[in-house]
Each structure stands twice: as structure tokens, then as C-alpha cells.
CSV table of C-alpha atoms in Angstrom, one decimal:
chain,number,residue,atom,x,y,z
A,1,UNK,CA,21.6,-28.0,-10.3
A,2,UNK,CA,18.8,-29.7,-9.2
A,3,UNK,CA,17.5,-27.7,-6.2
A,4,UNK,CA,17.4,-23.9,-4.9
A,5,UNK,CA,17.4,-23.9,-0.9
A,6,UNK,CA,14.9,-21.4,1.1
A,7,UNK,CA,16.2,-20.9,3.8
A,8,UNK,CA,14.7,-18.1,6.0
A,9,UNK,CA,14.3,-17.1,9.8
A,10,UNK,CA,10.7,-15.3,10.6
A,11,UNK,CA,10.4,-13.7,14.0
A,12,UNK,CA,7.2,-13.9,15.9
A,13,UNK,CA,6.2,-11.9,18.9
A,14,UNK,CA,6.7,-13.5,22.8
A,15,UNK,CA,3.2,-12.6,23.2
A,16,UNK,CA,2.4,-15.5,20.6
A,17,UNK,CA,4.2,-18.3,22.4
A,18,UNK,CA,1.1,-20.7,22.6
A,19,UNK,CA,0.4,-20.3,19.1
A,20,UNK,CA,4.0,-21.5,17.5
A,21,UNK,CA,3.3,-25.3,17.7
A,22,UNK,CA,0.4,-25.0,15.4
A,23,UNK,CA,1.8,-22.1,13.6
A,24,UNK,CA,4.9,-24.1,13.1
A,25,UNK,CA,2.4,-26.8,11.6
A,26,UNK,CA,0.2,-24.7,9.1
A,27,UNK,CA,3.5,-22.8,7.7
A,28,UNK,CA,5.1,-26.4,6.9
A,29,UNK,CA,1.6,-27.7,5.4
A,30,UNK,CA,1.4,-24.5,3.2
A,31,UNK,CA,5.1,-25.1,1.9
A,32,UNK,CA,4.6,-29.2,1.4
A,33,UNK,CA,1.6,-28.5,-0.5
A,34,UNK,CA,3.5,-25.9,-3.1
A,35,UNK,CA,3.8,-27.6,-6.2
A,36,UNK,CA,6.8,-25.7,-6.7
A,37,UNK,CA,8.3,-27.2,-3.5
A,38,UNK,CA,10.3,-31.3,-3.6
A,39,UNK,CA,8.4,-32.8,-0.8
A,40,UNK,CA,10.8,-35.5,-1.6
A,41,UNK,CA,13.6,-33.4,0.5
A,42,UNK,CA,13.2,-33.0,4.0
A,43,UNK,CA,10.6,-29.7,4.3
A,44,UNK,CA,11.8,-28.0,7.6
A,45,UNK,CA,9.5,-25.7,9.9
A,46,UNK,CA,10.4,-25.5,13.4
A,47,UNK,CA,10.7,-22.8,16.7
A,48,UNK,CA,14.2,-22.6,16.8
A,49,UNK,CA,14.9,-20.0,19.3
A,50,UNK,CA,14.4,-17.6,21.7
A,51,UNK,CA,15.7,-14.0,20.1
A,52,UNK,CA,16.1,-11.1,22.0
A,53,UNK,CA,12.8,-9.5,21.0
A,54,UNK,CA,11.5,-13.0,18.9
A,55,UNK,CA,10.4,-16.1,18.8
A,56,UNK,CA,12.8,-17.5,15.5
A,57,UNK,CA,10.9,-20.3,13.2
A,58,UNK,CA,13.5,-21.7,10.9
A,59,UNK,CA,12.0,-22.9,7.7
A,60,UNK,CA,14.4,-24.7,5.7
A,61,UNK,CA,13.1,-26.2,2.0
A,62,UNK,CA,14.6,-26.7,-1.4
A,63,UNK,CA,12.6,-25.5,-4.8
A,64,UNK,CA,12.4,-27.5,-7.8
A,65,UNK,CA,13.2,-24.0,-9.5
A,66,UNK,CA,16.5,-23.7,-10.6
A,67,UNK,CA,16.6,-20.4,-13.0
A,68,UNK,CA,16.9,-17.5,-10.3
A,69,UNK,CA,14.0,-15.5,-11.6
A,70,UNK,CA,12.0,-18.5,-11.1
A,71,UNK,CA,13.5,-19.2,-7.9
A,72,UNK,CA,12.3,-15.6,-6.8
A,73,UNK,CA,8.9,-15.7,-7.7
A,74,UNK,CA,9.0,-19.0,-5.6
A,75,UNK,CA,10.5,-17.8,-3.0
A,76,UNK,CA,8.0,-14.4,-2.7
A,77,UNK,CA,4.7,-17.1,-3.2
A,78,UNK,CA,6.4,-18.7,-0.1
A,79,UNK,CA,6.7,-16.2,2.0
A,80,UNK,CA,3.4,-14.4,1.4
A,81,UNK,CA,2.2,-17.4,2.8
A,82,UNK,CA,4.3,-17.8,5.4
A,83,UNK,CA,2.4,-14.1,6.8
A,84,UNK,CA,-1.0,-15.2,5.8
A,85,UNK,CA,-0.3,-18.1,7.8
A,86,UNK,CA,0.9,-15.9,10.9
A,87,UNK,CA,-1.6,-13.8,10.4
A,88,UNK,CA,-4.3,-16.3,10.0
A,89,UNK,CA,-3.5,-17.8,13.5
A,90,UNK,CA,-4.2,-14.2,15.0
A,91,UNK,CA,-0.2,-14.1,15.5
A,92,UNK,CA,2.0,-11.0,14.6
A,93,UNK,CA,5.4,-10.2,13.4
A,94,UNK,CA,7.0,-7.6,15.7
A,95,UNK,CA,8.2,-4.3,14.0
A,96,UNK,CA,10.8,-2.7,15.6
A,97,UNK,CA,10.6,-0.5,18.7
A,98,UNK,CA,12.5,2.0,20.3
A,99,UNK,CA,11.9,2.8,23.9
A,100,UNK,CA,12.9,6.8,25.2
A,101,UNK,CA,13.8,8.0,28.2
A,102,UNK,CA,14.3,10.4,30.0
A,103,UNK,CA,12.6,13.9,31.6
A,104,UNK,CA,11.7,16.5,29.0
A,105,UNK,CA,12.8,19.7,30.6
A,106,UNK,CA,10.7,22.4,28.5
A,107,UNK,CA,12.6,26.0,27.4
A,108,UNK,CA,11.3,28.5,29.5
């Protein structure tokens, strides 16, 4: 084994839409500048669909770490900087809601 793939789908908020071209951008400069990270193999950040309650980025990238607890640290370095770089482009991840309805009819 030569590789260990990444391979994760990060929802952003609708409300973000005109920030996910340059989101998309910073996330895959982050990732190509990881010196853990082959920039020889296709690094892969793109909007890849419209979710039900996200906007999907697919980032796709293999890791020149090939023992799994190595491949984990990796992995968690990546991702922490996937959020710093939605968060440093004033987007958000959503969190899940729950919307209630109904009348509330009191005891008497």
C-alpha cells in the first residue's frame, strides 16, 4: 500500500451559496499544501450537490500515510482545516434543526 484515500462530504449552509467557489478553493489549497498529502494524485475539492438542508463539497485526496494511526492523525489535521477554512470565509456548517408545530393547549 502506497496511499490512504480521504474521502469526506462537508455540508455548508444554503445561506453560504456565494461563498462555495472560493471556499471550494482555499479548502483544496490548504489540503495540496499538507506535506502529508501526494499532490502527485489528483487533490479533489468541489460543490457537488444540492442536499436537502446542504450545500455538499466533496473533497477526495489520498495520504502518503499508510499505518492507520498515522492515517488518523492525518485525516483529523485535515479536517480541522477544512472548518477553519469554512469558518475563515464567515461560512457555517448547519447543525441540525427540528421545527415544532402545533397549538399548545395549556391544563386548566
Amino acid at each position: 500500500m502506497t496511499h490512504r484515500r480521504i474521502l469526506e462530504k462537508i455540508g455548508v449552509r444554503y445561506e453560504d451559496f456565494s461563498k462555495m467557489k472560493n471556499l471550494c478553493e482555499e479548502i483544496k489549497q490548504a489540503i495540496v499544501d499538507h506535506p502529508a498529502i501526494d499532490s502527485h494524485v489528483p487533490v479533489l475539492v468541489f460543490f457537488s450537490a444540492f442536499n436537502q438542508y446542504t450545500l455538499d463539497i466533496t473533497m477526495d485526496v489520498y495520504t502518503l500515510a499508510t499505518r492507520y494511526d498515522h492515517y488518523l492523525a492525518v485525516k483529523q489535521e485535515i479536517l480541522i482545516l477544512v472548518y477553519e477554512a469554512i469558518k475563515s470565509k464567515g461560512a457555517e456548517m448547519p447543525l441540525p434543526t427540528m421545527n415544532i408545530q402545533g397549538v399548545l393547549n395549556p391544563v386548566a
